[in-house]
mmCIF file of C-alpha atoms in Angstrom:
data_model
loop_
_atom_site.group_PDB
_atom_site.id
_atom_site.type_symbol
_atom_site.label_atom_id
_atom_site.label_comp_id
_atom_site.label_asym_id
_atom_site.label_seq_id
_atom_site.Cartn_x
_atom_site.Cartn_y
_atom_site.Cartn_z
ATOM 1 C CA MET A 11 30.475 24.973 6.062
ATOM 2 C CA ARG A 12 31.535 21.421 6.025
ATOM 3 C CA ALA A 13 29.304 18.086 6.053
ATOM 4 C CA ALA A 14 29.215 16.546 9.382
ATOM 5 C CA PRO A 15 31.249 13.542 9.797
ATOM 6 C CA ILE A 16 29.505 10.042 9.901
ATOM 7 C CA VAL A 17 30.942 9.193 12.975
ATOM 8 C CA ARG A 18 30.019 12.110 14.870
ATOM 9 C CA ARG A 19 26.592 12.074 13.333
ATOM 10 C CA VAL A 20 26.032 8.537 14.719
ATOM 11 C CA ALA A 21 27.544 9.536 18.143
ATOM 12 C CA ALA A 22 25.027 12.437 18.618
ATOM 13 C CA ARG A 23 22.324 10.241 17.371
ATOM 14 C CA ALA A 24 23.111 7.521 19.860
ATOM 15 C CA VAL A 25 23.355 10.346 22.844
ATOM 16 C CA ASP A 26 19.853 11.565 21.711
ATOM 17 C CA ALA A 27 18.163 8.304 21.382
ATOM 18 C CA LEU A 28 19.579 7.272 24.993
ATOM 19 C CA LEU A 29 18.175 10.524 26.571
ATOM 20 C CA LYS A 30 14.810 10.144 24.815
ATOM 21 C CA SER A 31 14.384 6.406 25.654
ATOM 22 C CA PHE A 32 14.705 7.097 29.435
ATOM 23 C CA VAL A 33 11.992 9.804 29.109
ATOM 24 C CA VAL A 34 9.639 7.796 27.023
ATOM 25 C CA ALA A 35 10.111 4.492 29.108
ATOM 26 C CA GLY A 36 9.457 6.579 32.327
ATOM 27 C CA ALA A 37 6.447 8.468 30.897
ATOM 28 C CA SER A 38 4.869 5.379 29.163
ATOM 29 C CA ALA A 39 5.566 2.773 31.942
ATOM 30 C CA PRO A 40 2.019 2.484 33.202
ATOM 31 C CA MET A 41 0.976 1.550 29.529
ATOM 32 C CA TRP A 42 3.607 -0.869 28.270
ATOM 33 C CA LEU A 43 3.542 -2.597 31.925
ATOM 34 C CA ALA A 44 -0.625 -2.750 31.537
ATOM 35 C CA ALA A 45 0.091 -4.372 28.130
ATOM 36 C CA LEU A 46 2.494 -6.851 29.423
ATOM 37 C CA GLN A 47 0.143 -7.939 32.232
ATOM 38 C CA HIS A 48 -2.694 -8.046 29.787
ATOM 39 C CA VAL A 49 -0.712 -10.764 27.346
ATOM 40 C CA ARG A 50 0.531 -12.558 30.803
ATOM 41 C CA ARG A 51 -3.174 -12.805 31.923
ATOM 42 C CA ARG A 52 -4.445 -14.314 28.456
ATOM 43 C CA ILE A 53 -1.644 -16.674 28.550
ATOM 44 C CA ASP A 54 -2.362 -17.930 31.941
ATOM 45 C CA ASP A 55 -5.884 -18.324 31.270
ATOM 46 C CA ALA A 56 -5.230 -20.237 28.275
ATOM 47 C CA ALA A 57 -3.074 -22.605 29.964
ATOM 48 C CA ALA A 58 -5.653 -23.015 32.705
ATOM 49 C CA SER A 59 -8.290 -24.022 30.182
ATOM 50 C CA GLY A 60 -6.373 -27.224 28.992
ATOM 51 C CA GLN A 61 -7.523 -26.457 25.578
ATOM 52 C CA SER A 62 -5.261 -25.545 22.450
ATOM 53 C CA THR A 63 -6.026 -21.645 22.292
ATOM 54 C CA THR A 64 -4.238 -18.639 20.120
ATOM 55 C CA VAL A 65 -3.193 -15.584 21.874
ATOM 56 C CA TRP A 66 -2.699 -12.942 19.924
ATOM 57 C CA LEU A 67 0.088 -10.174 21.533
ATOM 58 C CA ILE A 68 -1.844 -7.500 19.830
ATOM 59 C CA ASP A 69 -5.423 -7.177 20.361
ATOM 60 C CA ARG A 70 -7.916 -4.434 20.807
ATOM 61 C CA THR A 71 -6.523 -3.858 24.426
ATOM 62 C CA THR A 72 -2.805 -4.045 23.867
ATOM 63 C CA GLY A 73 -3.087 -2.395 20.593
ATOM 64 C CA ALA A 74 -4.427 0.752 22.331
ATOM 65 C CA LEU A 75 -1.885 0.767 24.950
ATOM 66 C CA TRP A 76 1.051 0.110 22.441
ATOM 67 C CA GLY A 77 -0.567 3.077 20.490
ATOM 68 C CA ALA A 78 -0.433 5.160 23.465
ATOM 69 C CA VAL A 79 3.225 4.450 24.075
ATOM 70 C CA VAL A 80 3.903 5.469 20.094
ATOM 71 C CA ALA A 81 1.811 8.467 20.710
ATOM 72 C CA VAL A 82 4.081 9.369 23.964
ATOM 73 C CA ALA A 83 7.085 8.563 22.073
ATOM 74 C CA LEU A 84 6.313 11.169 19.201
ATOM 75 C CA VAL A 85 5.436 13.896 21.513
ATOM 76 C CA THR A 86 8.400 13.681 23.446
ATOM 77 C CA GLY A 87 10.582 13.295 20.418
ATOM 78 C CA PHE A 88 8.901 16.497 19.121
ATOM 79 C CA LEU A 89 9.664 18.521 22.147
ATOM 80 C CA TYR A 90 13.286 16.995 22.389
ATOM 81 C CA GLU A 91 14.099 17.371 18.567
ATOM 82 C CA ALA A 92 11.841 19.205 16.671
ATOM 83 C CA LEU A 93 11.724 22.405 18.653
ATOM 84 C CA PRO A 94 15.453 22.782 19.701
ATOM 85 C CA THR A 95 16.216 22.333 16.003
ATOM 86 C CA ALA A 96 13.990 24.938 15.076
ATOM 87 C CA ARG A 97 15.262 27.324 17.566
ATOM 88 C CA TRP A 98 18.763 26.650 17.500
ATOM 89 C CA GLY A 99 19.300 24.041 14.919
ATOM 90 C CA ARG A 100 20.984 21.456 17.225
ATOM 91 C CA THR A 101 19.671 18.745 19.974
ATOM 92 C CA PRO A 102 21.717 18.191 23.044
ATOM 93 C CA GLY A 103 23.483 15.313 21.299
ATOM 94 C CA LYS A 104 24.383 17.699 18.214
ATOM 95 C CA TRP A 105 25.555 20.342 20.647
ATOM 96 C CA LEU A 106 27.679 17.817 22.383
ATOM 97 C CA PHE A 107 29.661 16.848 19.067
ATOM 98 C CA GLY A 108 29.717 20.166 17.472
ATOM 99 C CA LEU A 109 27.308 19.479 14.725
ATOM 100 C CA ALA A 110 24.249 21.789 13.703
ATOM 101 C CA VAL A 111 21.181 21.501 11.314
ATOM 102 C CA VAL A 112 21.083 24.325 8.901
ATOM 103 C CA ASP A 113 18.700 25.579 6.122
ATOM 104 C CA VAL A 114 20.339 24.441 2.392
ATOM 105 C CA GLU A 115 19.363 27.862 1.092
ATOM 106 C CA ALA A 116 19.675 30.078 4.012
ATOM 107 C CA MET A 117 22.247 28.383 5.853
ATOM 108 C CA THR A 118 20.707 29.309 9.044
ATOM 109 C CA SER A 119 18.279 27.337 11.511
ATOM 110 C CA PRO A 120 15.789 25.495 9.741
ATOM 111 C CA GLY A 121 12.617 27.009 11.567
ATOM 112 C CA PHE A 122 9.557 25.165 12.941
ATOM 113 C CA GLY A 123 8.193 23.940 9.677
ATOM 114 C CA ARG A 124 11.465 22.437 8.247
ATOM 115 C CA ALA A 125 12.297 21.130 11.633
ATOM 116 C CA THR A 126 8.895 19.444 12.190
ATOM 117 C CA ARG A 127 8.807 17.766 8.635
ATOM 118 C CA ARG A 128 12.192 16.613 9.372
ATOM 119 C CA TYR A 129 11.380 14.914 12.669
ATOM 120 C CA LEU A 130 8.243 13.425 11.097
ATOM 121 C CA THR A 131 9.833 12.145 8.145
ATOM 122 C CA ARG A 132 12.552 10.415 10.404
ATOM 123 C CA PHE A 133 10.039 9.258 13.017
ATOM 124 C CA LEU A 134 8.103 7.405 9.877
ATOM 125 C CA LEU A 135 11.282 5.983 9.015
ATOM 126 C CA ASN A 136 12.206 4.510 12.364
ATOM 127 C CA VAL A 137 8.642 3.006 12.287
ATOM 128 C CA LEU A 138 9.563 1.196 9.595
ATOM 129 C CA ILE A 139 12.879 -0.652 10.078
ATOM 130 C CA ILE A 140 13.736 -1.021 6.442
ATOM 131 C CA GLY A 141 13.268 2.786 5.729
ATOM 132 C CA PHE A 142 15.185 3.360 9.059
ATOM 133 C CA LEU A 143 18.217 1.267 7.663
ATOM 134 C CA LEU A 144 18.352 2.817 4.246
ATOM 135 C CA SER A 145 18.177 6.591 5.558
ATOM 136 C CA SER A 146 20.921 5.611 8.169
ATOM 137 C CA LEU A 147 23.243 4.387 5.321
ATOM 138 C CA TRP A 148 22.102 6.865 2.625
ATOM 139 C CA PRO A 149 24.564 9.653 4.092
ATOM 140 C CA VAL A 150 27.650 7.704 3.706
ATOM 141 C CA ALA A 151 27.472 7.813 -0.332
ATOM 142 C CA GLY A 152 25.453 10.980 -0.622
ATOM 143 C CA TYR A 153 28.367 13.462 -1.407
ATOM 144 C CA PRO A 154 29.044 15.980 -1.145
ATOM 145 C CA ARG A 155 26.134 17.116 1.631
ATOM 146 C CA ARG A 156 25.676 13.322 3.053
ATOM 147 C CA GLN A 157 21.889 14.318 3.253
ATOM 148 C CA ALA A 158 19.842 11.545 4.542
ATOM 149 C CA TRP A 159 16.240 10.921 3.512
ATOM 150 C CA HIS A 160 14.693 13.224 6.431
ATOM 151 C CA ASP A 161 17.013 15.808 5.442
ATOM 152 C CA LYS A 162 16.025 15.647 1.828
ATOM 153 C CA ALA A 163 12.356 16.020 2.734
ATOM 154 C CA ALA A 164 12.942 18.947 5.025
ATOM 155 C CA ARG A 165 15.795 20.623 2.536
ATOM 156 C CA THR A 166 18.074 20.747 5.573
ATOM 157 C CA TRP A 167 21.719 19.996 5.953
ATOM 158 C CA VAL A 168 23.810 18.503 9.129
ATOM 159 C CA VAL A 169 26.896 20.498 9.241
ATOM 160 C CA ARG A 170 30.235 20.416 11.035
ATOM 161 C CA LYS A 171 29.837 23.631 13.695
ATOM 162 C CA SER A 172 31.981 24.332 16.797
ATOM 163 C CA ALA A 173 30.068 24.579 19.967
ATOM 164 C CA PRO A 174 30.219 28.101 21.920
ATOM 165 C CA PRO A 175 32.628 27.749 24.959
ATOM 166 C CA LEU A 176 30.921 26.577 28.098
ATOM 167 C CA ASP A 177 31.188 29.171 31.000
ATOM 168 C CA TRP A 178 31.265 26.848 34.172
ATOM 169 C CA LYS A 179 31.281 29.752 36.613
ATOM 170 C CA PRO A 180 27.184 29.916 36.663
ATOM 171 C CA LEU A 181 26.664 26.331 36.669
ATOM 172 C CA ARG A 182 29.350 25.987 39.613
ATOM 173 C CA THR A 183 27.476 28.437 41.579
ATOM 174 C CA ARG A 184 24.186 26.756 41.110
ATOM 175 C CA LEU A 185 25.681 23.282 42.074
ATOM 176 C CA ARG A 186 27.032 24.932 44.961
ATOM 177 C CA ARG A 187 23.688 26.425 46.042
ATOM 178 C CA LEU A 188 21.790 23.197 45.606
ATOM 179 C CA THR A 189 24.214 21.305 47.387
ATOM 180 C CA SER A 190 24.884 23.718 50.261
ATOM 181 C CA PRO A 191 21.973 22.347 52.413
ATOM 182 C CA VAL A 192 23.138 18.692 52.246
ATOM 183 C CA GLN A 193 26.846 19.796 52.962
ATOM 184 C CA ARG A 194 25.552 21.803 56.035
ATOM 185 C CA TRP A 195 23.541 19.087 57.214
ATOM 186 C CA TYR A 196 26.416 16.310 56.805
ATOM 187 C CA GLU A 197 28.653 18.665 58.798
ATOM 188 C CA SER A 198 26.343 19.467 61.511
ATOM 189 C CA ARG A 199 25.945 15.500 61.804
ATOM 190 C CA ALA A 200 29.524 14.926 61.675
ATOM 191 C CA ARG A 201 30.091 17.581 64.582
ATOM 192 C CA ARG A 202 27.651 16.270 66.708
ATOM 193 C CA PRO A 203 29.290 13.867 68.759
ATOM 194 C CA GLU A 204 32.109 16.461 69.416
ATOM 195 C CA ARG A 205 29.525 18.925 70.621
ATOM 196 C CA ILE A 206 28.195 16.456 72.810
ATOM 197 C CA ARG A 207 31.448 15.523 74.387
ATOM 198 C CA THR A 208 32.270 19.148 74.796
ATOM 199 C CA ALA A 209 29.202 19.730 76.837
ATOM 200 C CA GLU A 210 29.520 16.620 78.916
ATOM 201 C CA ALA A 211 32.957 17.183 80.084
ATOM 202 C CA PRO A 212 32.114 20.406 82.415
ATOM 203 C CA ALA A 213 29.223 18.181 84.036
ATOM 204 C CA ARG A 214 31.721 15.218 84.658
ATOM 205 C CA ALA A 215 34.105 17.452 86.142
ATOM 206 C CA GLU A 216 31.625 19.211 88.822
ATOM 207 C CA GLU A 217 30.184 15.584 89.478
ATOM 208 C CA PRO A 218 31.187 14.490 92.787
ATOM 209 C CA GLN A 219 33.176 11.410 93.323
ATOM 210 C CA GLY A 220 30.456 9.937 95.594
ATOM 211 C CA SER A 221 27.648 10.260 93.095
ATOM 212 C CA ARG A 222 29.503 7.943 90.328
ATOM 213 C CA THR A 223 27.954 4.460 89.529
ATOM 214 C CA PHE A 224 29.814 1.436 88.644
ATOM 215 C CA ASP A 225 28.345 -1.601 87.082
ATOM 216 C CA LEU A 226 29.824 -4.305 88.658
ATOM 217 C CA VAL A 227 27.939 -7.330 87.071
ATOM 218 C CA GLY A 228 29.528 -5.810 83.822
ATOM 219 C CA LEU A 229 33.084 -6.484 84.874
ATOM 220 C CA SER A 230 32.630 -10.204 84.024
ATOM 221 C CA ASP A 231 30.430 -12.760 81.786
ATOM 222 C CA ARG A 232 30.620 -15.631 84.155
ATOM 223 C CA PRO A 233 27.192 -16.730 85.638
ATOM 224 C CA GLU A 234 28.282 -16.700 89.321
ATOM 225 C CA THR A 235 29.473 -12.940 88.917
ATOM 226 C CA ALA A 236 25.899 -11.833 89.292
ATOM 227 C CA ALA A 237 25.120 -13.871 92.725
ATOM 228 C CA ALA A 238 28.363 -12.727 94.264
ATOM 229 C CA VAL A 239 27.438 -9.108 93.460
ATOM 230 C CA GLY A 240 23.927 -9.751 94.844
ATOM 231 C CA SER A 241 25.429 -10.969 98.304
ATOM 232 C CA ILE A 242 27.543 -7.993 98.438
ATOM 233 C CA GLU A 243 25.272 -5.608 97.872
ATOM 234 C CA ALA A 244 23.008 -7.362 100.464
ATOM 235 C CA VAL A 245 25.668 -7.202 103.142
ATOM 236 C CA LEU A 246 26.310 -3.593 102.278
ATOM 237 C CA GLU A 247 22.608 -2.696 102.554
ATOM 238 C CA ARG A 248 22.628 -4.215 106.236
ATOM 239 C CA VAL A 249 25.800 -2.226 107.173
ATOM 240 C CA PHE A 250 24.717 1.047 106.080
ATOM 241 C CA GLN A 251 21.373 0.218 107.941
ATOM 242 C CA THR A 252 23.184 -0.559 110.965
ATOM 243 C CA LEU A 253 25.455 2.622 110.600
ATOM 244 C CA GLY A 254 22.607 4.918 110.270
ATOM 245 C CA PRO A 255 22.616 8.253 108.249
ATOM 246 C CA PRO A 256 25.612 9.992 107.706
ATOM 247 C CA PRO A 257 26.335 13.481 110.081
ATOM 248 C CA GLU A 258 24.984 16.722 108.876
ATOM 249 C CA GLY A 259 26.936 18.728 106.313
ATOM 250 C CA LEU A 260 28.797 15.684 105.064
ATOM 251 C CA SER A 261 27.530 15.699 101.777
ATOM 252 C CA HIS A 262 28.641 19.239 101.385
ATOM 253 C CA ASP A 263 32.197 19.055 102.564
ATOM 254 C CA ARG A 264 34.896 17.783 99.864
ATOM 255 C CA GLU A 265 37.391 16.914 102.301
ATOM 256 C CA PRO A 266 37.209 13.392 103.570
ATOM 257 C CA VAL A 267 36.148 12.481 106.913
ATOM 258 C CA VAL A 268 38.808 10.974 108.931
ATOM 259 C CA HIS A 269 37.097 10.343 112.229
ATOM 260 C CA GLY A 270 34.283 12.112 113.686
ATOM 261 C CA GLY A 271 30.621 11.052 115.269
ATOM 262 C CA GLY A 272 27.359 9.919 114.166
ATOM 263 C CA GLY A 273 27.525 6.866 111.848
ATOM 264 C CA ASN A 274 31.562 6.902 111.693
ATOM 265 C CA ALA A 275 31.852 6.835 115.354
ATOM 266 C CA GLN A 276 29.485 3.474 115.606
#
C-alpha cells in the first residue's frame, strides 16, 4: 500500500469537516444562540447603567452553554468518524477520494479501540490550535508513511485505496420511488385545466342559444356605458312585460318562430 497524497487527505478532511459542521451547527443551535443572547443582554445592561462595567464573554452561563456545544461536537464527530473508521476504515470524505485508515501491523481496519484513540487525539489537537497546525503539517515531512500525530498515537496509517465501484441502479430506483408521488401530483396539476376544458365542451354544446348571457358593461370601460346599459335594460323589461309570456312549447322548439300567436302577434 502507498501513503495517501497530501492533497487528497486535505480534500477529504475538508469534506468531512463541512458535513460535520452542518450537523453540529444544527444540533447545537439552541445552545450557542442562547449564549449569544446572554452576552448581548449583559452588554445592553452595562450600557444602560451608564457606568464602566466589564462584561465577560465567558461566565458561568456562557461557559456551560459552550461546554454543551463542545460536547455535541465531540459526540457527533465520534459517530461520524470513529465508528465508520473502526468498521470500514474510512469516512465519507476518505471514501470519496479513495483513501482508507489501516492498522500499521495488520494492514486492516483499525478497530474500535484504535479508531477511538485516533479520533480523541485529533479532537484534542483541534481544540489546541497550535497542536492542530503541527499535526496538519507533520505528514508533509513524515516520510515514508506520512503519519500525523493522531496516527502515531493510534498506530494507524492513511493509505491510498481505490473505492469500490458504485452501483447506481438501486440508488436510481430508490430516488424514483421517492419522487414518484411528487411527479404524479405535478402531472395531475398540469392536466387539470385540460380536463376542465374537455368536461365543459359537451355542456356548452348542449346549452341552448337563448340561455347564454352577455356582459354588456364589460364591452367598454367608459363611465357612460353603465348608464346606457341600464336604460336599455329598463326599456327591454317594459317591452317584455307588454308582450306577455311566450306561447307554450316555444322553449322546447329548436326552430325559430317566424310568426304565430301570443306575444309575437301582439
